[in-house]
Amino acid sequence: MTGDTIYALSSGALPAAIAIVRVSGPAAEVAAERLAGQLPEPRSASLRRLRAADGAIIDEALLLRFPAPNTATGEPLVELHLHGGRAVVARLLDELSTMPGLREAEPGEFTRRALINSRLDLTQAEGLADLLSAETEWQRRAAIESAGGALRRQVEGWRDRLIALSARAEAAIDYVGDEDETALDEHALGAEAAIVAQEMRAWLVQPAAELLTNGVKIVLAGPPNSGKSSLFNALVGAEKAIVTSIPGTTRDIIEARIDFDGLPANLLDTAGLRASDDTVEQIGVERAFDALSQADIVLWLGNPEDAPVRSNVILIHSRADERVDVPEGSIATSVRTSTGTAKLRSVLLARLRALLPPFDQAALNRRQRHLLSEAADALTGAIGRDLLIVAESLRQSLASVDVVLGRNSTEEVMDALFGRFCLGK
Ligand SMILES: Nc1nc2c(ncn2[C@@H]2O[C@H](COP(=O)(O)OP(=O)(O)OP(=O)(O)O)[C@@H](O)[C@H]2O)c(=O)[nH]1
Ligand SMILES: [Mg+2]
């Protein structure tokens, strides 16, 4: 257990109806006793008058205490449910700061302690961070899978098998038997390691978690005046981008997050593509090409024959109220008559569904993918090699898997993750 006892406001912005302050660490219960006198039974809420050291009343609050180790942090934990006024909370935090061994928590520090005390693993902590930042229904459902340990169970399953294989490899090395038997071991171990590697690779080719956290990138592109900004505004449902009849109106990339039936997307409006002598417009066109190269989906509003040659292009015949001949394979839209926007939405929805990781399956983020591909590579390298190499490959693979789970992870990884949390989590 860490020496310091930490405290922070764990509920949202003040003022609010109630504010929850959490205190975690060895001195949590002593601190609560100083404030409230005799403490209630564990896990049962009780109303208490909180007093400062000089006897002055701070507030009337609900007090809950959770004895270690079955708490959110794995340490003794106290929750104070106060009236959510700024001055009330400030006064209480001030009082806590004067108590010996207590200090204000850093962002994510409660969760960090949960990790140190094995209340959760790193994949769950990452899921928790995603859950707190989830804005759409799919993000929430995927995050709750990870936070609940779906990925942890999968990775721990691989870890257990690698440990068993490792043990067999070490035993076979120690036992200098006849050559045929050793060859048999090598073959069997290599084959089983290959199965684990294959399963890992099957996960590695699944859609990345970043698509969920950042949203699928949908880029509107085409020549000037084709109606990109108008369609952008129609899809966003707000007059966000400037629309005029002057070709070359849009210069900067304009970005909006949209929630398509719970599916997260980022819609980007771009400058019309054309050669121009205007320096500002040239920069805008460069940015448009940049955005195009990073798009998960392109909505192309130009002539079909000029469309970028990519599989992710949806052809749009815009301003359809003015232009009658709809090319085959294009979706006709008009913001004036609202034609085609419903159709476009349903086509986009289907594309998003196909691109995004299924919400009932935990998806891998960049960190996890990198480590698991290292783990799989190590195993693949073991196939058909002699026992010493097989044993070493298994060790390497295990080391990578351990880092996925947050066993032996570096301070750097931890800082990067817990920096994402808000204070009090
Ligand atoms: N009739 C009709 N006019 C449209 C439609 N969509 C856009 N317009 C008009 O077309 C002109 C250009 O529209 P924008 O949305 O600014 O076109 P853009 O592609 O963003 O143009 P740039 O930013 O210059 O590249 C404006 O005058 C719009 O009112 C449409 O569906 N029907
Ligand atoms: Mg525009």
Coordinates of C-alpha atoms and ligand atoms in Angstrom, one line a residue:
M1 CA 0.0 0.0 0.0
T2 CA 1.3 3.5 -0.9
G3 CA 2.0 5.8 2.1
D4 CA 0.0 8.8 1.1
T5 CA -3.7 9.1 1.6
I6 CA -5.3 10.9 -1.3
Y7 CA -8.5 12.9 -1.7
A8 CA -10.4 14.6 -4.5
L9 CA -13.7 15.8 -5.6
S10 CA -14.9 12.8 -7.7
S11 CA -18.2 14.1 -8.9
G12 CA -18.8 16.7 -11.7
A13 CA -18.6 20.5 -11.9
L14 CA -19.9 22.6 -9.1
P15 CA -22.3 23.9 -8.1
A16 CA -24.5 20.8 -8.1
A17 CA -27.1 19.1 -5.9
I18 CA -24.5 16.9 -4.3
A19 CA -20.7 16.6 -4.5
I20 CA -18.8 13.4 -3.7
V21 CA -15.4 13.6 -2.2
R22 CA -13.3 10.4 -2.1
V23 CA -10.5 9.7 0.3
S24 CA -8.3 6.7 -0.2
G25 CA -5.3 5.3 1.6
P26 CA -4.1 4.2 5.1
A27 CA -5.3 7.3 6.9
A28 CA -8.7 7.5 5.2
E29 CA -10.7 6.2 8.1
V30 CA -8.8 8.3 10.7
A31 CA -9.5 11.4 8.6
A32 CA -13.2 10.6 8.4
E33 CA -13.3 10.0 12.1
R34 CA -11.8 13.4 12.7
L35 CA -14.5 15.0 10.6
A36 CA -17.5 13.0 11.6
G37 CA -16.8 11.3 15.0
Q38 CA -17.9 7.7 15.2
L39 CA -18.0 6.0 11.8
P40 CA -20.9 4.0 10.4
E41 CA -20.8 0.3 9.7
P42 CA -18.8 -0.5 6.5
R43 CA -20.8 0.0 3.3
S44 CA -23.8 1.6 4.9
A45 CA -24.5 5.2 4.3
S46 CA -25.1 7.4 7.4
L47 CA -25.8 11.0 7.9
R48 CA -23.1 12.9 9.8
R49 CA -22.3 16.4 10.8
L50 CA -18.8 17.2 9.5
R51 CA -16.7 19.5 11.7
A52 CA -13.4 21.3 11.2
A53 CA -10.6 20.9 13.8
D54 CA -11.9 24.0 15.7
G55 CA -15.3 22.4 16.0
A56 CA -17.0 24.6 13.4
I57 CA -19.6 22.8 11.3
I58 CA -18.5 22.3 7.6
D59 CA -21.6 20.5 6.3
E60 CA -24.1 17.7 6.9
A61 CA -23.1 14.8 4.7
L62 CA -23.7 11.2 3.9
L63 CA -20.7 9.1 4.9
L64 CA -19.7 5.7 3.5
R65 CA -16.6 3.7 4.4
F66 CA -15.2 0.7 2.5
P67 CA -12.6 -1.3 4.3
A68 CA -9.6 -2.7 2.3
P69 CA -9.1 -4.7 0.2
N70 CA -12.5 -5.0 -1.6
T71 CA -12.7 -1.3 -2.6
A72 CA -12.4 0.6 -5.9
T73 CA -8.8 1.3 -5.1
G74 CA -7.9 -1.7 -3.1
E75 CA -7.2 0.6 -0.1
P76 CA -9.4 1.8 2.7
L77 CA -11.8 4.2 1.0
V78 CA -14.2 6.8 2.4
E79 CA -16.9 8.7 0.4
L80 CA -18.4 11.9 1.6
H81 CA -21.6 13.1 -0.2
L82 CA -21.8 16.8 0.5
H83 CA -24.1 19.6 -0.6
G84 CA -22.6 20.5 -3.9
G85 CA -21.8 24.2 -3.3
R86 CA -18.3 25.5 -4.2
A87 CA -17.6 26.9 -0.8
V88 CA -18.7 23.7 1.0
V89 CA -16.4 21.6 -1.1
A90 CA -13.5 24.1 -0.9
R91 CA -13.9 24.2 2.9
L92 CA -13.8 20.4 3.2
L93 CA -10.8 20.0 0.9
D94 CA -9.1 22.6 2.8
E95 CA -9.7 20.8 6.1
L96 CA -8.5 17.5 4.6
S97 CA -5.3 19.2 3.4
T98 CA -4.3 20.1 7.0
M99 CA -4.5 16.4 8.1
P100 CA -1.2 14.5 8.4
G101 CA -0.5 12.1 5.6
L102 CA -3.2 13.5 3.3
R103 CA -2.7 15.2 0.0
E104 CA -4.8 16.0 -3.0
A105 CA -5.0 13.2 -5.7
E106 CA -3.5 13.6 -9.1
P107 CA -5.7 13.0 -12.2
G108 CA -6.4 9.3 -12.5
E109 CA -4.6 8.5 -9.2
F110 CA -7.5 6.5 -7.7
T111 CA -7.6 4.3 -10.8
R112 CA -3.8 4.0 -10.8
R113 CA -3.9 2.7 -7.3
A114 CA -6.6 0.2 -8.4
L115 CA -4.2 -1.0 -11.0
I116 CA -1.3 -1.3 -8.5
N117 CA -3.5 -3.2 -6.1
S118 CA -4.7 -5.5 -9.0
R119 CA -8.3 -4.4 -8.7
L120 CA -8.1 -4.1 -12.5
D121 CA -5.6 -4.5 -15.2
L122 CA -4.3 -2.0 -17.8
T123 CA -6.8 -3.0 -20.5
Q124 CA -9.6 -2.4 -18.0
A125 CA -8.2 1.0 -17.0
E126 CA -8.0 1.9 -20.7
G127 CA -11.6 0.8 -21.1
L128 CA -12.5 3.0 -18.1
A129 CA -10.8 6.0 -19.7
D130 CA -12.8 5.3 -22.9
L131 CA -16.0 4.9 -21.0
L132 CA -15.5 8.3 -19.3
S133 CA -14.9 10.0 -22.7
A134 CA -17.6 8.1 -24.5
E135 CA -20.1 10.4 -26.4
T136 CA -22.0 7.9 -28.4
E137 CA -23.8 4.7 -27.7
W138 CA -21.3 2.4 -29.6
Q139 CA -18.4 4.0 -27.8
R140 CA -20.1 3.4 -24.4
R141 CA -20.9 -0.2 -25.2
A142 CA -17.5 -1.0 -26.5
A143 CA -15.8 0.7 -23.5
I144 CA -18.0 -1.1 -21.0
E145 CA -16.8 -4.4 -22.5
S146 CA -13.1 -3.5 -22.0
A147 CA -13.7 -1.9 -18.6
G148 CA -15.5 -5.1 -17.6
G149 CA -12.5 -7.2 -18.5
A150 CA -13.4 -8.7 -21.9
L151 CA -10.0 -8.0 -23.3
R152 CA -8.3 -8.9 -20.1
R153 CA -9.9 -12.4 -20.1
Q154 CA -8.8 -13.0 -23.7
V155 CA -5.2 -11.9 -23.1
E156 CA -5.0 -13.7 -19.8
G157 CA -6.1 -16.8 -21.6
W158 CA -3.2 -16.5 -24.0
R159 CA -0.9 -15.7 -21.1
D160 CA -1.9 -18.9 -19.2
R161 CA -1.3 -21.0 -22.3
L162 CA 2.1 -19.4 -23.0
I163 CA 3.1 -20.1 -19.4
A164 CA 2.1 -23.7 -19.7
L165 CA 4.1 -24.0 -23.0
S166 CA 7.1 -22.3 -21.4
A167 CA 7.0 -24.7 -18.5
R168 CA 7.0 -27.7 -20.9
A169 CA 9.9 -26.2 -22.9
E170 CA 12.0 -25.7 -19.8
A171 CA 11.2 -29.2 -18.6
A172 CA 12.2 -30.7 -22.0
I173 CA 15.5 -28.8 -21.9
D174 CA 16.3 -30.1 -18.4
Y175 CA 15.5 -33.6 -19.4
V176 CA 18.1 -34.8 -21.8
G177 CA 16.3 -37.8 -23.2
D178 CA 16.6 -39.6 -26.5
E179 CA 16.7 -37.5 -29.6
D180 CA 13.4 -38.7 -31.0
E181 CA 11.5 -37.5 -28.0
T182 CA 13.1 -34.1 -28.0
A183 CA 12.2 -33.6 -31.6
L184 CA 8.6 -34.6 -30.8
D185 CA 8.5 -31.9 -28.0
E186 CA 9.9 -29.3 -30.3
H187 CA 7.4 -30.1 -32.9
A188 CA 4.4 -30.1 -30.5
L189 CA 5.4 -26.9 -28.7
G190 CA 6.1 -25.1 -32.0
A191 CA 2.7 -26.1 -33.3
E192 CA 0.8 -25.0 -30.2
A193 CA 2.7 -21.7 -30.1
A194 CA 1.7 -21.2 -33.7
I195 CA -2.0 -21.6 -32.7
V196 CA -1.7 -18.9 -30.1
A197 CA 0.0 -16.7 -32.6
Q198 CA -2.8 -17.3 -35.1
E199 CA -5.5 -16.4 -32.6
M200 CA -3.6 -13.2 -31.8
R201 CA -3.3 -12.3 -35.4
A202 CA -7.1 -12.8 -35.9
W203 CA -7.6 -10.1 -33.2
L204 CA -5.0 -7.9 -34.8
V205 CA -6.8 -7.7 -38.1
Q206 CA -10.1 -6.6 -36.4
P207 CA -11.0 -2.9 -36.7
A208 CA -9.0 -0.7 -34.4
A209 CA -10.3 0.9 -31.2
E210 CA -9.2 4.3 -32.4
L211 CA -11.9 4.3 -35.0
L212 CA -14.3 4.2 -32.1
T213 CA -12.6 6.7 -29.9
N214 CA -11.8 9.2 -32.7
G215 CA -14.8 8.5 -34.9
V216 CA -14.8 7.4 -38.6
K217 CA -13.3 10.1 -40.7
I218 CA -15.7 11.1 -43.5
V219 CA -14.3 13.7 -46.0
L220 CA -16.5 15.8 -48.3
A221 CA -14.4 16.6 -51.4
G222 CA -14.9 17.8 -55.0
P223 CA -14.6 20.9 -57.2
P224 CA -15.6 24.4 -55.9
N225 CA -19.3 25.3 -55.8
S226 CA -20.3 21.6 -55.9
G227 CA -22.3 22.0 -52.7
K228 CA -19.9 20.4 -50.2
S229 CA -20.5 23.0 -47.5
S230 CA -24.2 22.9 -48.0
L231 CA -24.3 19.1 -47.7
F232 CA -21.9 19.3 -44.7
N233 CA -24.4 21.7 -42.9
A234 CA -27.3 19.4 -43.8
L235 CA -25.6 16.3 -42.4
V236 CA -24.5 18.2 -39.2
G237 CA -27.9 19.8 -38.8
A238 CA -26.4 23.3 -38.3
E239 CA -25.2 26.2 -40.4
K240 CA -21.6 25.6 -39.5
A241 CA -19.8 26.2 -42.7
I242 CA -20.1 29.3 -44.9
V243 CA -22.1 28.8 -48.1
T244 CA -21.9 31.3 -51.0
S245 CA -22.2 31.1 -54.7
I246 CA -18.6 32.3 -55.0
P247 CA -16.3 29.3 -56.0
G248 CA -13.5 28.9 -53.5
T249 CA -15.5 29.9 -50.4
T250 CA -14.2 27.2 -48.1
R251 CA -10.5 27.4 -47.3
D252 CA -9.9 25.8 -43.8
I253 CA -11.0 22.3 -43.0
I254 CA -14.2 22.4 -41.1
E255 CA -14.8 19.5 -38.8
A256 CA -17.8 18.3 -36.9
R257 CA -18.5 15.3 -34.8
I258 CA -21.7 13.5 -35.6
D259 CA -23.5 10.7 -34.0
F260 CA -25.1 8.5 -36.6
D261 CA -27.6 6.4 -34.6
G262 CA -24.9 6.0 -31.9
L263 CA -22.1 5.5 -34.3
P264 CA -19.3 8.1 -34.0
A265 CA -18.1 9.9 -37.1
N266 CA -16.1 13.0 -37.9
L267 CA -17.3 14.9 -40.9
L268 CA -14.8 17.2 -42.7
D269 CA -15.6 19.9 -45.2
T270 CA -12.8 20.9 -47.4
A271 CA -11.8 23.5 -50.0
G272 CA -12.9 22.9 -53.6
L273 CA -10.2 21.3 -55.6
R274 CA -8.8 23.4 -58.4
A275 CA -5.6 25.2 -59.5
S276 CA -5.5 28.7 -58.1
D277 CA -3.2 31.7 -58.0
D278 CA -4.6 32.7 -54.6
T279 CA -2.1 31.7 -51.9
V280 CA -4.7 31.2 -49.2
E281 CA -6.8 29.0 -51.5
Q282 CA -3.7 27.0 -52.5
I283 CA -3.1 26.1 -48.9
G284 CA -6.7 25.2 -48.5
V285 CA -6.5 22.8 -51.5
E286 CA -3.3 21.2 -50.1
R287 CA -5.2 20.6 -46.8
A288 CA -8.1 19.1 -48.7
F289 CA -5.7 16.6 -50.4
D290 CA -4.2 15.8 -47.0
A291 CA -7.6 15.2 -45.5
L292 CA -8.5 13.0 -48.5
S293 CA -5.5 10.8 -48.0
Q294 CA -6.5 10.2 -44.4
A295 CA -10.2 9.6 -45.0
D296 CA -12.0 6.5 -44.0
I297 CA -14.8 7.4 -46.3
V298 CA -14.8 10.0 -49.1
L299 CA -18.0 11.7 -50.3
W300 CA -17.1 12.8 -53.8
L301 CA -19.1 15.6 -55.2
G302 CA -17.3 16.0 -58.6
N303 CA -17.6 14.1 -61.8
P304 CA -17.4 10.4 -61.2
E305 CA -14.5 10.0 -63.7
D306 CA -12.4 12.5 -61.6
A307 CA -13.1 10.7 -58.3
P308 CA -10.0 9.5 -56.4
V309 CA -9.4 5.9 -57.2
R310 CA -10.1 4.3 -53.8
S311 CA -12.4 1.7 -52.5
N312 CA -13.9 4.1 -49.8
V313 CA -15.5 6.6 -52.2
I314 CA -19.2 7.3 -52.3
L315 CA -20.2 9.2 -55.4
I316 CA -22.6 12.1 -54.8
H317 CA -24.6 13.8 -57.6
S318 CA -25.1 17.0 -55.7
R319 CA -27.5 20.0 -56.5
A320 CA -29.7 17.3 -58.1
D321 CA -32.6 19.8 -58.3
E322 CA -30.6 21.6 -61.0
R323 CA -28.9 18.7 -62.6
V324 CA -31.2 16.0 -63.9
D325 CA -29.0 13.2 -65.4
V326 CA -27.9 11.1 -62.5
P327 CA -24.8 9.0 -63.4
E328 CA -25.1 5.4 -62.5
G329 CA -23.8 4.5 -59.1
S330 CA -24.2 8.0 -57.7
I331 CA -26.5 9.1 -55.0
A332 CA -28.5 12.2 -56.0
T333 CA -28.8 14.8 -53.3
S334 CA -30.3 18.3 -53.1
V335 CA -30.2 20.4 -50.0
R336 CA -32.9 22.6 -51.5
T337 CA -35.5 19.8 -51.8
S338 CA -33.9 17.5 -49.2
T339 CA -33.7 14.8 -51.8
G340 CA -31.3 12.0 -51.1
T341 CA -30.1 12.9 -47.6
A342 CA -32.0 10.1 -46.0
K343 CA -30.6 7.7 -48.6
L344 CA -27.0 9.0 -48.0
R345 CA -27.4 8.6 -44.3
S346 CA -28.5 5.0 -44.6
V347 CA -25.5 4.3 -46.9
L348 CA -23.2 6.0 -44.5
L349 CA -24.7 4.1 -41.6
A350 CA -24.0 0.7 -43.3
R351 CA -20.4 1.8 -44.1
L352 CA -19.8 2.9 -40.5
R353 CA -21.2 -0.4 -39.2
A354 CA -18.8 -2.3 -41.4
L355 CA -15.8 -0.2 -40.5
L356 CA -16.2 0.1 -36.7
P357 CA -15.3 -2.6 -34.3
P358 CA -18.5 -4.5 -33.2
F359 CA -19.5 -3.0 -29.8
D360 CA -19.9 -6.4 -28.2
Q361 CA -16.3 -7.3 -28.8
A362 CA -13.4 -5.4 -27.2
A363 CA -11.2 -3.8 -29.8
L364 CA -7.5 -3.3 -29.6
N365 CA -5.9 0.1 -29.3
R366 CA -2.6 1.1 -30.8
R367 CA -0.6 0.2 -27.7
Q368 CA -2.2 -3.2 -27.4
R369 CA -1.9 -4.0 -31.1
H370 CA 1.8 -3.1 -31.1
L371 CA 2.5 -5.4 -28.1
L372 CA 0.4 -8.3 -29.4
S373 CA 2.0 -8.2 -32.8
E374 CA 5.3 -8.4 -31.0
A375 CA 4.0 -11.3 -29.0
A376 CA 2.7 -13.1 -32.2
D377 CA 6.0 -12.5 -34.1
A378 CA 8.0 -14.0 -31.3
L379 CA 5.9 -17.1 -31.4
T380 CA 6.1 -17.4 -35.2
G381 CA 9.9 -17.2 -34.9
A382 CA 9.8 -20.2 -32.7
I383 CA 8.2 -22.6 -35.2
G384 CA 10.5 -25.4 -36.3
R385 CA 13.5 -24.2 -34.2
D386 CA 15.3 -26.1 -31.5
L387 CA 14.1 -26.2 -27.9
L388 CA 16.3 -23.4 -26.6
I389 CA 15.1 -21.0 -29.2
V390 CA 11.5 -22.1 -28.6
A391 CA 11.9 -21.5 -24.9
E392 CA 13.4 -18.0 -25.5
S393 CA 10.6 -17.1 -28.0
L394 CA 8.0 -18.1 -25.5
R395 CA 9.7 -15.9 -22.8
Q396 CA 9.7 -12.9 -25.2
S397 CA 6.1 -13.4 -26.2
L398 CA 5.1 -13.6 -22.5
A399 CA 6.9 -10.4 -21.7
S400 CA 5.0 -8.5 -24.4
V401 CA 1.7 -10.0 -23.2
D402 CA 2.5 -9.0 -19.6
V403 CA 2.9 -5.4 -20.7
V404 CA -0.5 -5.5 -22.4
L405 CA -2.0 -6.4 -19.0
G406 CA 0.1 -3.7 -17.3
R407 CA 2.3 -6.2 -15.4
N408 CA 5.8 -4.6 -15.8
S409 CA 4.6 -1.6 -17.6
T410 CA 6.7 1.5 -17.5
E411 CA 5.9 4.7 -15.7
E412 CA 5.7 6.4 -19.1
V413 CA 2.8 4.1 -20.2
M414 CA 1.1 4.7 -16.9
D415 CA 1.5 8.5 -17.1
A416 CA 0.2 8.6 -20.6
L417 CA -2.9 6.7 -19.7
F418 CA -3.7 8.3 -16.3
G419 CA -3.2 11.7 -17.7
R420 CA -6.4 11.1 -19.7
F421 CA -8.4 10.7 -16.5
C422 CA -10.0 13.6 -14.8
L423 CA -9.2 14.6 -11.3
G424 CA -11.0 12.4 -8.7
K425 CA -11.1 9.3 -10.9
Ligands
LIG1 N1 -30.2 24.6 -56.1 C1 -29.3 24.1 -55.3 N2 -28.2 24.9 -55.0 C2 -27.3 24.4 -54.1 C3 -27.4 23.1 -53.6 N3 -26.3 22.9 -52.8 C4 -25.6 24.1 -52.8 N4 -26.2 25.0 -53.6 C5 -25.7 26.3 -54.0 O1 -24.4 26.2 -54.6 C6 -23.5 27.2 -54.2 C7 -22.3 26.6 -53.6 O2 -22.6 25.9 -52.5 P1 -21.5 25.5 -51.4 O3 -22.1 24.6 -50.4 O4 -20.8 26.7 -50.8 O5 -20.4 24.8 -52.3 P2 -18.9 24.3 -52.0 O6 -18.7 23.0 -52.7 O7 -18.8 24.2 -50.5 O8 -18.1 25.4 -52.6 P3 -16.5 25.8 -52.2 O9 -16.5 26.0 -50.7 O10 -16.4 27.1 -52.9 O11 -15.7 24.7 -52.7 C8 -24.3 28.0 -53.2 O12 -24.9 29.1 -53.8 C9 -25.4 27.1 -52.7 O13 -26.6 27.8 -52.3 C10 -28.5 22.3 -53.9 O14 -28.7 21.2 -53.5 N5 -29.4 22.9 -54.8
MG2 MG -17.5 25.1 -49.2

